[in-house]
Coordinates of C-alpha atoms and ligand atoms in Angstrom, one line a residue:
M1 CA 22.0 6.6 -18.6
K2 CA 22.4 9.5 -15.9
V3 CA 21.1 8.8 -12.7
Y4 CA 21.1 11.2 -9.6
N5 CA 22.3 9.2 -6.3
T6 CA 21.9 10.6 -3.3
L7 CA 24.3 8.8 -1.7
S8 CA 26.8 10.8 -3.5
R9 CA 24.6 13.8 -4.1
K10 CA 25.6 13.6 -8.0
K11 CA 24.4 12.9 -11.0
E12 CA 25.7 9.3 -12.0
E13 CA 26.4 6.8 -15.0
F14 CA 24.1 3.8 -14.3
V15 CA 26.5 0.6 -14.2
P16 CA 24.6 -2.4 -12.9
L17 CA 25.9 -4.9 -10.7
E18 CA 25.7 -7.2 -13.1
E19 CA 25.2 -7.0 -17.4
G20 CA 21.7 -6.3 -18.6
K21 CA 20.0 -7.0 -14.8
V22 CA 18.5 -4.4 -12.9
R23 CA 17.1 -5.2 -9.0
M24 CA 15.6 -2.0 -7.6
Y25 CA 13.7 -2.3 -4.8
V26 CA 10.8 0.3 -4.1
C27 CA 9.8 1.1 -0.8
G28 CA 5.9 0.8 -0.3
P29 CA 2.8 2.2 1.5
T30 CA 1.9 1.1 4.8
V31 CA -1.5 0.1 4.4
Y32 CA -3.9 1.3 7.2
N33 CA -6.0 3.4 4.8
F34 CA -6.6 4.5 1.0
I35 CA -3.5 5.5 -0.4
H36 CA -2.9 8.6 -1.0
I37 CA -1.9 11.6 -4.0
G38 CA 1.2 11.6 -2.5
N39 CA 1.9 7.6 -2.1
A40 CA 0.5 7.8 -5.7
R41 CA 3.9 9.6 -6.9
P42 CA 6.4 6.9 -6.2
M43 CA 4.4 4.2 -7.2
I44 CA 4.4 6.0 -10.8
V45 CA 7.5 7.6 -10.8
F46 CA 9.5 4.5 -10.3
D47 CA 7.2 2.4 -12.9
T48 CA 8.2 4.4 -14.7
V49 CA 11.9 4.0 -14.2
R50 CA 11.3 0.4 -14.7
R51 CA 9.7 0.7 -17.9
Y52 CA 12.7 2.7 -19.1
M53 CA 15.2 0.4 -18.1
E54 CA 12.9 -2.2 -19.8
Y55 CA 13.2 -0.4 -23.1
K56 CA 16.8 0.4 -22.6
G57 CA 17.0 -3.5 -22.7
Y58 CA 17.4 -3.7 -19.2
D59 CA 16.2 -7.3 -17.2
V60 CA 14.1 -5.2 -14.2
N61 CA 14.0 -7.4 -11.4
F62 CA 11.7 -4.8 -9.5
V63 CA 10.9 -5.3 -5.8
S64 CA 8.6 -3.4 -3.4
N65 CA 6.5 -4.4 -0.2
F66 CA 3.9 -3.7 2.4
T67 CA 4.3 -3.0 5.7
D68 CA 1.7 -4.9 6.6
V69 CA 2.4 -4.4 11.1
D70 CA 2.4 -0.9 12.0
D71 CA 0.6 1.6 15.3
K72 CA -1.1 2.8 12.7
I73 CA -2.5 -0.7 10.9
I74 CA -3.6 -1.9 14.9
K75 CA -5.1 1.6 15.7
K76 CA -7.0 1.2 12.6
A77 CA -8.1 -2.2 14.0
I78 CA -8.9 -1.5 17.4
E79 CA -11.5 1.2 16.4
E80 CA -13.2 -1.1 13.8
G81 CA -12.7 -3.7 16.4
V82 CA -11.4 -6.3 13.6
S83 CA -7.6 -8.1 13.4
A84 CA -5.4 -6.2 12.2
Q85 CA -4.8 -8.7 9.8
E86 CA -8.7 -7.5 8.0
V87 CA -7.1 -3.7 8.3
S88 CA -4.4 -4.3 6.1
Q89 CA -5.8 -6.5 3.5
R90 CA -8.1 -4.6 2.7
Y91 CA -6.1 -1.7 2.0
I92 CA -4.0 -4.1 -0.5
A93 CA -6.5 -5.3 -2.2
E94 CA -7.6 -1.2 -2.8
C95 CA -3.7 -0.2 -3.0
K96 CA -3.9 -2.7 -6.3
K97 CA -7.2 -1.3 -7.5
D98 CA -5.8 1.9 -7.5
M99 CA -2.4 0.6 -8.9
E100 CA -3.9 -0.8 -11.8
G101 CA -6.2 2.6 -13.2
M102 CA -2.7 4.7 -12.6
N103 CA -1.3 1.7 -14.6
V104 CA 1.1 1.1 -12.4
R105 CA 2.3 -2.5 -13.3
P106 CA 2.1 -4.9 -10.0
A107 CA 5.6 -5.8 -9.1
T108 CA 7.9 -9.2 -9.6
A109 CA 7.4 -9.3 -6.1
H110 CA 5.3 -7.7 -3.3
P111 CA 6.4 -9.3 0.3
L112 CA 4.9 -8.5 2.8
A113 CA 6.3 -7.8 6.3
T114 CA 4.1 -10.2 8.4
E115 CA 5.0 -13.5 6.6
E116 CA 8.5 -12.3 6.6
I117 CA 9.8 -12.5 10.2
G118 CA 11.8 -15.5 10.6
G119 CA 14.5 -13.8 7.5
M120 CA 13.8 -10.5 10.9
L121 CA 15.2 -12.9 13.1
E122 CA 17.6 -14.3 11.5
M123 CA 19.2 -10.7 10.9
I124 CA 18.3 -9.9 14.1
S125 CA 20.7 -12.8 15.5
T126 CA 23.0 -11.7 13.5
L127 CA 23.7 -8.2 14.5
I128 CA 23.4 -9.3 17.7
E129 CA 26.2 -11.6 17.2
K130 CA 28.3 -9.0 15.0
G131 CA 27.8 -6.9 18.5
Y132 CA 25.9 -4.0 15.9
A133 CA 23.4 -5.1 18.4
Y134 CA 21.7 -5.9 21.7
P135 CA 18.5 -6.6 23.9
A136 CA 17.3 -4.4 26.5
K137 CA 16.0 -5.8 29.7
D138 CA 12.5 -5.7 28.7
G139 CA 12.5 -7.7 24.8
T140 CA 14.1 -4.1 23.0
V141 CA 16.5 -5.1 20.9
Y142 CA 18.4 -2.3 18.9
F143 CA 21.0 -1.7 17.0
R144 CA 24.6 -0.1 18.0
T145 CA 24.3 3.1 15.6
R146 CA 27.6 4.2 16.9
K147 CA 29.3 1.0 15.9
F148 CA 28.5 1.1 11.9
K149 CA 31.7 3.9 10.7
G150 CA 28.9 4.6 7.7
Y151 CA 25.9 6.3 9.4
G152 CA 25.0 8.9 8.1
K153 CA 26.8 8.7 4.5
L154 CA 22.9 8.8 3.0
S155 CA 21.8 11.7 5.1
H156 CA 24.7 13.6 4.8
K157 CA 24.2 13.9 9.1
N158 CA 27.0 13.8 11.0
L159 CA 27.0 12.1 14.2
D160 CA 27.3 15.3 16.5
D161 CA 24.9 16.7 14.9
L162 CA 22.3 14.0 15.6
Q163 CA 23.8 13.3 19.0
A164 CA 22.4 16.9 19.5
G165 CA 18.9 16.5 18.2
H166 CA 18.8 14.3 20.3
R167 CA 19.1 15.7 23.6
D168 CA 16.5 16.5 24.5
I169 CA 14.4 13.4 24.0
Q170 CA 16.6 11.5 25.8
V171 CA 14.1 9.9 28.0
T172 CA 15.1 8.4 31.5
G173 CA 14.5 5.4 32.8
Q174 CA 15.7 4.1 28.3
E175 CA 17.2 0.9 28.3
K176 CA 19.5 2.1 25.6
E177 CA 22.9 2.4 25.5
D178 CA 23.2 5.4 23.5
P179 CA 20.2 8.4 22.0
L180 CA 21.0 7.2 18.6
D181 CA 20.6 3.9 18.8
F182 CA 17.5 2.7 16.9
V183 CA 14.4 -0.4 17.2
L184 CA 15.1 -3.7 16.0
W185 CA 12.8 -5.5 17.9
K186 CA 10.2 -4.4 20.5
P187 CA 7.4 -6.1 23.1
K188 CA 3.9 -6.4 22.4
K189 CA 1.4 -4.4 23.7
E190 CA -1.8 -5.7 25.2
G191 CA -4.2 -6.8 22.2
E192 CA -1.5 -6.5 19.3
P193 CA -0.1 -8.7 16.9
Y194 CA 3.0 -10.7 18.2
W195 CA 5.2 -13.5 17.1
E196 CA 7.9 -15.3 19.3
S197 CA 11.2 -14.3 19.1
P198 CA 14.3 -15.6 22.1
W199 CA 13.8 -11.8 23.0
C200 CA 10.4 -11.2 23.8
Q201 CA 7.0 -11.5 22.2
G202 CA 7.2 -8.8 19.8
R203 CA 7.2 -7.5 16.7
P204 CA 9.8 -5.8 14.6
G205 CA 11.0 -2.5 14.2
W206 CA 10.1 -1.1 10.6
H207 CA 13.3 -0.3 9.2
I208 CA 14.4 -4.0 9.4
E209 CA 12.1 -5.1 7.0
C210 CA 13.0 -3.5 4.1
S211 CA 16.6 -5.3 5.1
V212 CA 15.0 -8.1 5.4
M213 CA 12.7 -8.4 2.3
S214 CA 15.1 -7.1 -0.1
K215 CA 17.8 -9.3 0.2
K216 CA 15.5 -12.2 0.1
Y217 CA 13.7 -11.0 -2.8
L218 CA 17.1 -9.3 -4.2
G219 CA 19.4 -10.7 -3.5
E220 CA 23.0 -8.7 -0.6
E221 CA 23.8 -6.1 -3.5
I222 CA 21.1 -4.4 -4.7
D223 CA 21.2 -2.0 -8.0
I224 CA 19.0 0.5 -6.5
H225 CA 16.9 1.5 -3.5
A226 CA 13.9 4.0 -4.0
G227 CA 11.4 5.8 -2.1
G228 CA 10.1 9.5 -1.1
E229 CA 12.3 11.8 0.1
D230 CA 11.2 11.2 3.5
L231 CA 12.5 7.9 4.2
I232 CA 15.9 8.7 3.5
F233 CA 16.0 10.0 7.4
P234 CA 15.7 7.6 9.0
H235 CA 14.3 5.0 7.0
H236 CA 16.7 4.2 4.2
E237 CA 19.8 5.4 6.7
N238 CA 19.0 3.0 8.8
E239 CA 18.3 0.3 6.4
I240 CA 22.0 0.2 5.4
A241 CA 23.2 0.5 8.7
Q242 CA 21.2 -2.8 9.5
S243 CA 21.9 -4.3 5.4
E244 CA 26.0 -3.6 5.3
A245 CA 26.5 -4.4 9.4
C246 CA 24.8 -7.6 8.6
N247 CA 26.2 -8.9 4.8
G248 CA 29.9 -7.1 5.1
K249 CA 28.9 -5.5 1.5
A250 CA 27.9 -1.8 0.0
F251 CA 23.8 -2.2 0.2
A252 CA 22.4 -0.8 -2.6
K253 CA 24.7 1.2 -5.4
Y254 CA 21.9 3.9 -6.5
W255 CA 19.9 5.6 -3.7
L256 CA 16.8 7.1 -5.9
H257 CA 13.9 9.9 -4.5
N258 CA 11.1 11.5 -5.2
G259 CA 10.1 15.1 -4.3
F260 CA 7.1 15.7 -2.0
L261 CA 3.7 16.6 -3.6
N262 CA 2.4 19.3 -2.3
I263 CA -1.8 20.9 -2.4
D264 CA -2.4 24.1 -3.1
N265 CA 1.2 24.7 -2.7
R266 CA 0.5 24.2 1.2
K267 CA 1.9 20.5 2.7
M268 CA -0.6 17.8 2.2
S269 CA -1.8 16.6 5.7
K270 CA -5.1 14.9 7.3
S271 CA -4.9 18.0 9.5
L272 CA -5.2 21.2 7.4
G273 CA -7.5 19.1 5.4
N274 CA -6.5 19.4 2.4
F275 CA -5.8 15.4 1.9
F276 CA -6.8 13.5 -1.6
T277 CA -7.2 9.4 -2.3
V278 CA -6.4 8.0 -5.1
R279 CA -9.5 6.7 -5.0
E280 CA -11.6 10.5 -5.0
I281 CA -9.4 11.3 -7.5
S282 CA -10.8 9.0 -9.5
E283 CA -14.7 9.7 -8.7
K284 CA -13.7 13.3 -11.0
Y285 CA -10.7 12.2 -13.3
D286 CA -9.3 9.0 -15.7
L287 CA -6.2 8.0 -13.6
Q288 CA -4.0 8.3 -16.6
V289 CA -5.0 12.0 -15.9
L290 CA -3.6 11.4 -12.5
R291 CA -0.3 9.6 -13.9
F292 CA 0.1 11.7 -16.7
F293 CA 0.5 15.0 -14.0
M294 CA 3.0 14.2 -12.2
L295 CA 5.1 13.2 -15.0
G296 CA 4.6 16.4 -16.0
A297 CA 7.1 17.2 -13.6
H298 CA 11.0 15.8 -12.5
Y299 CA 10.7 13.3 -10.2
R300 CA 13.1 15.1 -7.6
S301 CA 11.1 18.7 -8.2
P302 CA 8.9 19.6 -5.5
L303 CA 5.2 18.7 -7.5
N304 CA 2.2 21.2 -6.4
F305 CA -1.2 19.5 -6.7
S306 CA -3.8 21.9 -7.5
A307 CA -7.6 21.8 -9.8
E308 CA -5.6 23.9 -12.8
L309 CA -2.5 22.0 -13.1
M310 CA -5.0 18.0 -13.3
E311 CA -7.3 20.2 -15.7
A312 CA -4.1 21.2 -17.8
A313 CA -2.5 17.9 -17.1
K314 CA -6.7 16.7 -19.0
N315 CA -5.8 18.3 -21.7
G316 CA -2.8 17.9 -22.4
L317 CA -3.0 14.4 -22.9
E318 CA -6.3 15.2 -24.4
R319 CA -4.3 17.0 -27.3
I320 CA -2.4 13.6 -27.3
H321 CA -5.3 11.3 -27.8
N322 CA -7.3 13.9 -30.4
G323 CA -3.7 13.3 -32.4
V324 CA -3.7 9.6 -32.3
D325 CA -7.9 9.0 -33.0
N326 CA -7.2 11.7 -36.2
L327 CA -4.2 9.3 -37.3
E328 CA -6.6 6.1 -36.5
F329 CA -9.8 8.1 -38.5
L330 CA -7.2 8.6 -42.1
A331 CA -6.2 5.4 -41.5
K332 CA -9.3 3.6 -42.2
N333 CA -10.1 5.7 -44.7
S334 CA -6.9 5.7 -46.4
Q335 CA -6.4 4.3 -50.1
E336 CA -2.6 3.8 -50.4
G337 CA -0.9 1.3 -48.5
Q338 CA 3.1 2.0 -48.7
M339 CA 4.6 4.4 -47.8
G340 CA 6.0 7.3 -50.7
S341 CA 9.0 8.8 -51.3
Q342 CA 8.4 11.5 -49.2
E343 CA 7.2 9.9 -46.5
A344 CA 10.1 8.1 -45.7
V345 CA 12.0 10.8 -45.5
L346 CA 9.1 12.3 -42.6
W347 CA 9.2 9.0 -40.8
Q348 CA 13.2 9.2 -40.9
Q349 CA 12.7 13.2 -39.4
S350 CA 10.2 11.6 -37.0
Q351 CA 13.3 9.8 -35.0
E352 CA 14.6 13.3 -34.0
F353 CA 11.7 12.7 -31.1
V354 CA 12.2 9.6 -30.0
E355 CA 16.3 10.5 -30.0
K356 CA 14.8 13.6 -28.1
F357 CA 12.5 11.6 -25.7
E358 CA 15.2 8.9 -24.4
A359 CA 18.2 11.8 -23.8
A360 CA 15.7 12.9 -21.2
M361 CA 15.1 10.0 -20.3
D362 CA 19.2 9.5 -20.0
D363 CA 19.1 12.7 -18.1
D364 CA 18.1 11.2 -15.0
F365 CA 14.6 10.9 -16.2
N366 CA 13.3 14.0 -16.8
T367 CA 9.9 12.9 -17.8
A368 CA 8.7 16.1 -18.7
D369 CA 11.1 16.7 -21.2
A370 CA 10.5 13.2 -22.6
I371 CA 6.6 14.5 -22.3
S372 CA 7.3 17.5 -24.7
A373 CA 8.6 15.4 -27.0
V374 CA 5.8 13.7 -27.4
F375 CA 3.8 16.6 -27.8
E376 CA 6.5 17.4 -30.6
L377 CA 6.0 13.9 -32.1
V378 CA 2.1 14.4 -32.4
R379 CA 1.9 17.7 -33.6
F380 CA 4.5 16.5 -36.5
A381 CA 1.9 13.8 -37.3
N382 CA -1.1 16.9 -37.7
T383 CA 1.1 19.1 -39.8
H384 CA 2.5 15.9 -42.1
T385 CA -0.2 13.2 -42.0
G386 CA -3.9 14.0 -44.2
E387 CA -6.7 12.0 -46.7
G388 CA -3.9 11.7 -49.4
S389 CA -1.2 9.6 -47.0
S390 CA -0.5 6.0 -47.2
K391 CA -1.4 3.3 -44.7
E392 CA 1.8 2.2 -43.8
F393 CA 3.1 6.2 -42.6
L394 CA -0.4 6.9 -40.7
E395 CA 0.3 3.4 -38.1
N396 CA 4.0 3.9 -38.4
L397 CA 3.3 7.3 -36.9
H398 CA 0.5 5.6 -34.8
G399 CA 3.1 3.2 -33.3
R400 CA 6.1 5.6 -32.4
I401 CA 3.7 7.7 -30.1
G402 CA 2.2 4.8 -28.7
L403 CA 5.6 3.0 -28.0
L404 CA 6.8 6.8 -26.0
C405 CA 3.9 6.7 -24.8
G406 CA 4.0 3.0 -23.4
I407 CA 7.2 4.0 -21.3
L408 CA 5.6 6.7 -19.6
G409 CA 3.0 4.3 -19.1
I410 CA 0.1 6.0 -21.0
T411 CA -2.3 4.2 -22.6
L412 CA -3.5 5.1 -26.0
K413 CA -6.9 3.6 -25.4
Q414 CA -9.4 5.6 -23.9
Q415 CA -12.4 5.1 -22.0
E416 CA -14.8 3.0 -23.9
D417 CA -18.1 4.7 -24.5
I418 CA -21.4 2.8 -24.0
L419 CA -22.1 1.3 -27.3
D420 CA -25.4 1.9 -29.2
E421 CA -26.7 -2.2 -28.6
E422 CA -26.9 -1.2 -24.8
I423 CA -28.1 1.5 -24.6
E424 CA -30.9 0.2 -27.0
G425 CA -30.9 -3.2 -24.5
L426 CA -31.6 -1.0 -21.7
I427 CA -34.0 1.1 -23.0
A428 CA -35.6 -1.7 -23.7
E429 CA -35.0 -3.4 -20.0
R430 CA -36.3 0.2 -18.5
Q431 CA -40.0 0.0 -20.7
A432 CA -40.1 -3.4 -19.4
A433 CA -39.4 -1.8 -15.7
R434 CA -42.4 0.3 -16.4
K435 CA -44.7 -2.4 -17.8
E436 CA -44.2 -4.0 -14.9
K437 CA -44.7 -1.1 -12.5
D438 CA -41.3 -1.3 -11.0
F439 CA -40.5 2.1 -11.3
A440 CA -37.6 1.9 -9.0
R441 CA -35.6 0.2 -11.8
A442 CA -36.6 2.2 -14.0
D443 CA -35.2 5.3 -12.4
E444 CA -32.5 3.0 -11.6
I445 CA -31.5 2.6 -15.5
R446 CA -32.3 6.0 -16.2
N447 CA -29.9 7.5 -13.8
M448 CA -27.1 5.3 -15.1
L449 CA -27.9 6.2 -18.8
L450 CA -27.1 9.8 -17.6
E451 CA -24.1 8.7 -15.8
Q452 CA -22.7 7.7 -19.2
G453 CA -23.4 10.7 -20.8
I454 CA -27.0 9.5 -22.2
I455 CA -30.5 11.4 -21.8
L456 CA -33.5 9.3 -22.5
E457 CA -36.5 11.7 -23.9
D458 CA -40.4 9.7 -23.4
T459 CA -42.1 10.5 -26.3
R460 CA -45.1 9.4 -28.1
E461 CA -43.4 7.6 -30.7
G462 CA -41.6 5.7 -27.6
V463 CA -38.2 6.4 -26.0
K464 CA -35.5 9.0 -28.0
W465 CA -32.2 9.1 -26.8
K466 CA -29.2 11.5 -27.1
R467 CA -25.6 12.0 -25.8
A468 CA -25.1 14.5 -23.5
Ligands
AMP501 P1 4.3 6.3 3.7 O1 2.5 4.2 3.5 O2 4.1 6.8 4.9 O3 5.0 4.4 4.0 O4 4.6 6.2 2.0 C1 4.9 4.8 0.9 C2 5.5 6.2 0.2 O5 5.2 7.5 -0.2 C3 6.9 6.4 0.7 O6 7.8 6.1 -0.3 C4 6.9 8.2 0.4 O7 7.9 8.9 1.3 C5 5.8 8.5 -0.1 N1 5.0 9.8 0.4 C6 4.5 9.6 1.3 N2 3.9 10.6 1.2 C7 4.2 11.9 -0.1 C8 3.8 12.9 -0.7 N3 3.0 13.9 0.2 N4 4.6 13.1 -1.8 C9 5.6 12.2 -2.1 N5 5.3 11.0 -1.6 C10 5.1 10.5 -0.3
ZN502 ZN1 11.7 1.0 3.2

């Protein structure tokens, strides 16, 4: 299996640190709002990486944090007049709902920054002891960037270029030894959440969180560290500096980064107004469609989100569902049990699509080509099955499509349609409401049914209904 490593800028053969095991850390969202569809990309992409690694037999320890203390969270809390914790807990819960809708499995652990402060104080103290960090007069602790010899190795930046970039922002009065130094711990401001520390009452910088949580839940050396490409610099570069300076070991072996999601070919941003939350998308589409759309592109390519492309993804997913429905229908009505000899040959042939799928995924998780292999398998199943097919053959093909879709996190079960009995029950309830002159409730039921595509017709013989 080959993976593209941002560190070497090459595709490398994946060799885990420990045989059969993968230790993987994915930087999670800052929780001050509903997650947007850009945040959904690393979730979907790296959940698929995890699923594929498990399919290949690895035991994957998958850790993803929530950044639950941050300027944006505090700002939102002040606006609403509630605590920062209330804001972060609310949006963690909402984020988990969205993850479920997108079929993103919960991580092995979802640590919260605010619950790991002790570990952060420890790591910062070690860095100070080793001469890699220093407290300034106001209690801010900085990392001494130039002291860490490997600085810039992930983002492929050299220190002098970075220095040049910093020249115009060398604020006077700053207590940094060097403009390249970055914050590990900062003093609280009035009204902000804070923790006691040897340097000042304050809170951690963002980068130290991930170094500490990764170490605690996965150990000093991990196989894969991942996130969106905007995190390469400075976030991941700083994580490497902190972890390697503290632990004296290489931090992560492979660094994986997803490309950005744009909207209508423009950068997604709140100020441009071209901004969608996952929740908004869920009002129009099953979130499986969003997942299918995301996996239709290679994870490192930029991906453009548009209504047309979502419709195309919806149609593509429907094609798979239709193929599967067809197999289920045939299997239910088939007379023959066992596969015939011709079917056995075809079944062997269909293995070719599994091999195509694996070859695509082994090549740095090329989900776009993997989806093509699924389409080919569905087409093959459509072509080679019919009323005379055996149950075994139909079920085998169904299972094979289900297996490949499952690796991509695509479920074959569609949203259950409302059952006839439920409809009859609601109609009876509506009639009773009308009898009691509770017309509001009666209308509510009519609208509820309408949303499910059920149209009611009041006739002289009683209420009739049909599916739209
Ligand atoms: P944040 O909450 O900004 O720290 O982002 C959480 C994750 O979402 C990080 O891995 C980001 O790199 C990723 N991310 C944010 N915006 C986008 C985007 N437009 N496209 C792809 N990934 C994104
Ligand atoms: Zn991180």
